[in-house]
Amino acid sequence: MPFKISFKKLASLFIIFIVSHFGEAQTGFRKAKIIRNCTGTYLRMAGSNYLVCNAALLNEWEDNKNVKVQTRNLTTCAPPEGEICALYVDYKAIVEITQIKTKRKRIE
């Protein structure tokens, strides 16, 4: 019994694969600067701010530190705990950090 699939179904599967694969995660690492204030933690990448949903991953890095990260876009994020301030920060998207590239220590 031969397996048959129509062109429309094959094209639909291909489109779903492309959207799910490239829509969520960005390929490779991007350079980012860590920005913190009373509204949350942000990554500045390519001149735009991105609100970090899982900011606890950046606790060991100082503010204004450059890091290389891999992220994926989110649609929502829980509001940060603690005091709420009236500062407005414009951001392009909400992201979740999936990986942080650390520098290798030289063995001397």
JSON list of C-alpha atoms in Angstrom, two decimals:
[
{"chain": "A", "resi": 1, "resn": "MET", "atom": "CA", "xyz": [0.00, 0.00, 0.00]},
{"chain": "A", "resi": 2, "resn": "PRO", "atom": "CA", "xyz": [1.80, 3.15, -1.18]},
{"chain": "A", "resi": 3, "resn": "PHE", "atom": "CA", "xyz": [1.78, 6.28, 0.99]},
{"chain": "A", "resi": 4, "resn": "LYS", "atom": "CA", "xyz": [0.16, 9.28, -0.71]},
{"chain": "A", "resi": 5, "resn": "ILE", "atom": "CA", "xyz": [0.05, 12.87, 0.42]},
{"chain": "A", "resi": 6, "resn": "SER", "atom": "CA", "xyz": [-1.39, 15.79, -1.48]},
{"chain": "A", "resi": 7, "resn": "PHE", "atom": "CA", "xyz": [0.67, 18.83, -2.37]},
{"chain": "A", "resi": 8, "resn": "LYS", "atom": "CA", "xyz": [-1.56, 21.09, -0.23]},
{"chain": "A", "resi": 9, "resn": "LYS", "atom": "CA", "xyz": [-0.99, 18.93, 2.86]},
{"chain": "A", "resi": 10, "resn": "LEU", "atom": "CA", "xyz": [2.73, 18.76, 2.23]},
{"chain": "A", "resi": 11, "resn": "ALA", "atom": "CA", "xyz": [2.93, 22.53, 1.75]},
{"chain": "A", "resi": 12, "resn": "SER", "atom": "CA", "xyz": [0.89, 23.10, 4.93]},
{"chain": "A", "resi": 13, "resn": "LEU", "atom": "CA", "xyz": [3.20, 20.84, 6.94]},
{"chain": "A", "resi": 14, "resn": "PHE", "atom": "CA", "xyz": [6.25, 22.64, 5.58]},
{"chain": "A", "resi": 15, "resn": "ILE", "atom": "CA", "xyz": [4.82, 26.06, 6.50]},
{"chain": "A", "resi": 16, "resn": "ILE", "atom": "CA", "xyz": [3.94, 24.87, 10.02]},
{"chain": "A", "resi": 17, "resn": "PHE", "atom": "CA", "xyz": [7.46, 23.52, 10.46]},
{"chain": "A", "resi": 18, "resn": "ILE", "atom": "CA", "xyz": [9.10, 26.76, 9.30]},
{"chain": "A", "resi": 19, "resn": "VAL", "atom": "CA", "xyz": [6.89, 28.97, 11.48]},
{"chain": "A", "resi": 20, "resn": "SER", "atom": "CA", "xyz": [7.32, 26.84, 14.60]},
{"chain": "A", "resi": 21, "resn": "HIS", "atom": "CA", "xyz": [11.05, 26.41, 14.14]},
{"chain": "A", "resi": 22, "resn": "PHE", "atom": "CA", "xyz": [12.06, 29.97, 13.29]},
{"chain": "A", "resi": 23, "resn": "GLY", "atom": "CA", "xyz": [9.21, 31.88, 14.93]},
{"chain": "A", "resi": 24, "resn": "GLU", "atom": "CA", "xyz": [10.01, 30.93, 18.51]},
{"chain": "A", "resi": 25, "resn": "ALA", "atom": "CA", "xyz": [13.76, 30.56, 18.89]},
{"chain": "A", "resi": 26, "resn": "GLN", "atom": "CA", "xyz": [16.39, 32.69, 17.33]},
{"chain": "A", "resi": 27, "resn": "THR", "atom": "CA", "xyz": [19.26, 30.80, 15.85]},
{"chain": "A", "resi": 28, "resn": "GLY", "atom": "CA", "xyz": [22.67, 31.54, 17.27]},
{"chain": "A", "resi": 29, "resn": "PHE", "atom": "CA", "xyz": [23.76, 33.85, 20.03]},
{"chain": "A", "resi": 30, "resn": "ARG", "atom": "CA", "xyz": [23.26, 37.61, 19.99]},
{"chain": "A", "resi": 31, "resn": "LYS", "atom": "CA", "xyz": [25.25, 40.28, 21.78]},
{"chain": "A", "resi": 32, "resn": "ALA", "atom": "CA", "xyz": [23.19, 42.05, 24.43]},
{"chain": "A", "resi": 33, "resn": "LYS", "atom": "CA", "xyz": [23.66, 44.59, 27.21]},
{"chain": "A", "resi": 34, "resn": "ILE", "atom": "CA", "xyz": [21.88, 44.01, 30.53]},
{"chain": "A", "resi": 35, "resn": "ILE", "atom": "CA", "xyz": [19.70, 46.96, 31.61]},
{"chain": "A", "resi": 36, "resn": "ARG", "atom": "CA", "xyz": [17.94, 46.90, 35.00]},
{"chain": "A", "resi": 37, "resn": "ASN", "atom": "CA", "xyz": [15.55, 49.39, 36.55]},
{"chain": "A", "resi": 38, "resn": "CYS", "atom": "CA", "xyz": [12.46, 49.40, 38.75]},
{"chain": "A", "resi": 39, "resn": "THR", "atom": "CA", "xyz": [10.26, 48.12, 35.91]},
{"chain": "A", "resi": 40, "resn": "GLY", "atom": "CA", "xyz": [12.29, 44.97, 35.26]},
{"chain": "A", "resi": 41, "resn": "THR", "atom": "CA", "xyz": [15.32, 43.57, 33.48]},
{"chain": "A", "resi": 42, "resn": "TYR", "atom": "CA", "xyz": [15.92, 44.25, 29.81]},
{"chain": "A", "resi": 43, "resn": "LEU", "atom": "CA", "xyz": [18.37, 43.17, 27.15]},
{"chain": "A", "resi": 44, "resn": "ARG", "atom": "CA", "xyz": [19.45, 45.83, 24.67]},
{"chain": "A", "resi": 45, "resn": "MET", "atom": "CA", "xyz": [20.11, 44.10, 21.36]},
{"chain": "A", "resi": 46, "resn": "ALA", "atom": "CA", "xyz": [20.72, 45.95, 18.10]},
{"chain": "A", "resi": 47, "resn": "GLY", "atom": "CA", "xyz": [19.49, 49.23, 19.59]},
{"chain": "A", "resi": 48, "resn": "SER", "atom": "CA", "xyz": [16.17, 47.87, 20.91]},
{"chain": "A", "resi": 49, "resn": "ASN", "atom": "CA", "xyz": [15.14, 46.87, 24.42]},
{"chain": "A", "resi": 50, "resn": "TYR", "atom": "CA", "xyz": [13.65, 43.43, 25.15]},
{"chain": "A", "resi": 51, "resn": "LEU", "atom": "CA", "xyz": [11.90, 42.69, 28.46]},
{"chain": "A", "resi": 52, "resn": "VAL", "atom": "CA", "xyz": [13.36, 39.52, 30.03]},
{"chain": "A", "resi": 53, "resn": "CYS", "atom": "CA", "xyz": [10.76, 37.23, 31.56]},
{"chain": "A", "resi": 54, "resn": "ASN", "atom": "CA", "xyz": [13.23, 34.87, 33.30]},
{"chain": "A", "resi": 55, "resn": "ALA", "atom": "CA", "xyz": [15.55, 37.59, 34.62]},
{"chain": "A", "resi": 56, "resn": "ALA", "atom": "CA", "xyz": [16.81, 35.42, 37.50]},
{"chain": "A", "resi": 57, "resn": "LEU", "atom": "CA", "xyz": [19.22, 33.82, 35.03]},
{"chain": "A", "resi": 58, "resn": "LEU", "atom": "CA", "xyz": [21.06, 37.14, 34.88]},
{"chain": "A", "resi": 59, "resn": "ASN", "atom": "CA", "xyz": [21.53, 37.56, 38.65]},
{"chain": "A", "resi": 60, "resn": "GLU", "atom": "CA", "xyz": [25.24, 36.77, 38.52]},
{"chain": "A", "resi": 61, "resn": "TRP", "atom": "CA", "xyz": [25.92, 39.44, 35.88]},
{"chain": "A", "resi": 62, "resn": "GLU", "atom": "CA", "xyz": [26.27, 43.13, 36.66]},
{"chain": "A", "resi": 63, "resn": "ASP", "atom": "CA", "xyz": [24.13, 45.88, 35.20]},
{"chain": "A", "resi": 64, "resn": "ASN", "atom": "CA", "xyz": [25.42, 47.26, 31.86]},
{"chain": "A", "resi": 65, "resn": "LYS", "atom": "CA", "xyz": [27.40, 44.04, 31.30]},
{"chain": "A", "resi": 66, "resn": "ASN", "atom": "CA", "xyz": [27.61, 42.67, 27.76]},
{"chain": "A", "resi": 67, "resn": "VAL", "atom": "CA", "xyz": [26.57, 39.04, 27.35]},
{"chain": "A", "resi": 68, "resn": "LYS", "atom": "CA", "xyz": [25.83, 36.68, 24.48]},
{"chain": "A", "resi": 69, "resn": "VAL", "atom": "CA", "xyz": [22.37, 35.15, 24.75]},
{"chain": "A", "resi": 70, "resn": "GLN", "atom": "CA", "xyz": [19.97, 33.00, 22.86]},
{"chain": "A", "resi": 71, "resn": "THR", "atom": "CA", "xyz": [16.31, 33.96, 23.34]},
{"chain": "A", "resi": 72, "resn": "ARG", "atom": "CA", "xyz": [12.83, 33.09, 22.24]},
{"chain": "A", "resi": 73, "resn": "ASN", "atom": "CA", "xyz": [9.88, 35.46, 22.02]},
{"chain": "A", "resi": 74, "resn": "LEU", "atom": "CA", "xyz": [6.95, 35.22, 24.42]},
{"chain": "A", "resi": 75, "resn": "THR", "atom": "CA", "xyz": [3.52, 36.81, 24.26]},
{"chain": "A", "resi": 76, "resn": "THR", "atom": "CA", "xyz": [3.09, 37.43, 28.01]},
{"chain": "A", "resi": 77, "resn": "CYS", "atom": "CA", "xyz": [5.11, 37.48, 31.19]},
{"chain": "A", "resi": 78, "resn": "ALA", "atom": "CA", "xyz": [4.22, 37.64, 34.89]},
{"chain": "A", "resi": 79, "resn": "PRO", "atom": "CA", "xyz": [4.71, 41.13, 36.33]},
{"chain": "A", "resi": 80, "resn": "PRO", "atom": "CA", "xyz": [7.85, 41.59, 38.44]},
{"chain": "A", "resi": 81, "resn": "GLU", "atom": "CA", "xyz": [7.51, 41.24, 42.19]},
{"chain": "A", "resi": 82, "resn": "GLY", "atom": "CA", "xyz": [8.25, 44.11, 44.55]},
{"chain": "A", "resi": 83, "resn": "GLU", "atom": "CA", "xyz": [7.68, 47.82, 44.25]},
{"chain": "A", "resi": 84, "resn": "ILE", "atom": "CA", "xyz": [6.00, 49.23, 41.18]},
{"chain": "A", "resi": 85, "resn": "CYS", "atom": "CA", "xyz": [7.36, 52.45, 39.76]},
{"chain": "A", "resi": 86, "resn": "ALA", "atom": "CA", "xyz": [5.95, 54.95, 37.30]},
{"chain": "A", "resi": 87, "resn": "LEU", "atom": "CA", "xyz": [8.91, 54.76, 34.92]},
{"chain": "A", "resi": 88, "resn": "TYR", "atom": "CA", "xyz": [8.03, 53.95, 31.31]},
{"chain": "A", "resi": 89, "resn": "VAL", "atom": "CA", "xyz": [10.45, 51.81, 29.32]},
{"chain": "A", "resi": 90, "resn": "ASP", "atom": "CA", "xyz": [9.75, 51.19, 25.67]},
{"chain": "A", "resi": 91, "resn": "TYR", "atom": "CA", "xyz": [10.56, 47.62, 24.63]},
{"chain": "A", "resi": 92, "resn": "LYS", "atom": "CA", "xyz": [10.22, 45.75, 21.37]},
{"chain": "A", "resi": 93, "resn": "ALA", "atom": "CA", "xyz": [9.22, 42.32, 22.68]},
{"chain": "A", "resi": 94, "resn": "ILE", "atom": "CA", "xyz": [9.10, 40.03, 25.70]},
{"chain": "A", "resi": 95, "resn": "VAL", "atom": "CA", "xyz": [11.78, 37.33, 25.63]},
{"chain": "A", "resi": 96, "resn": "GLU", "atom": "CA", "xyz": [12.86, 34.29, 27.55]},
{"chain": "A", "resi": 97, "resn": "ILE", "atom": "CA", "xyz": [16.57, 33.51, 27.71]},
{"chain": "A", "resi": 98, "resn": "THR", "atom": "CA", "xyz": [17.20, 29.96, 26.55]},
{"chain": "A", "resi": 99, "resn": "GLN", "atom": "CA", "xyz": [21.01, 30.02, 26.81]},
{"chain": "A", "resi": 100, "resn": "ILE", "atom": "CA", "xyz": [23.81, 32.29, 27.96]},
{"chain": "A", "resi": 101, "resn": "LYS", "atom": "CA", "xyz": [27.25, 31.88, 26.45]},
{"chain": "A", "resi": 102, "resn": "THR", "atom": "CA", "xyz": [29.96, 32.18, 29.07]},
{"chain": "A", "resi": 103, "resn": "LYS", "atom": "CA", "xyz": [33.55, 32.99, 28.38]},
{"chain": "A", "resi": 104, "resn": "ARG", "atom": "CA", "xyz": [35.98, 30.12, 28.69]},
{"chain": "A", "resi": 105, "resn": "LYS", "atom": "CA", "xyz": [38.53, 30.54, 31.41]},
{"chain": "A", "resi": 106, "resn": "ARG", "atom": "CA", "xyz": [42.14, 30.31, 30.27]},
{"chain": "A", "resi": 107, "resn": "ILE", "atom": "CA", "xyz": [44.22, 27.62, 31.88]},
{"chain": "A", "resi": 108, "resn": "GLU", "atom": "CA", "xyz": [47.70, 28.95, 32.50]}
]
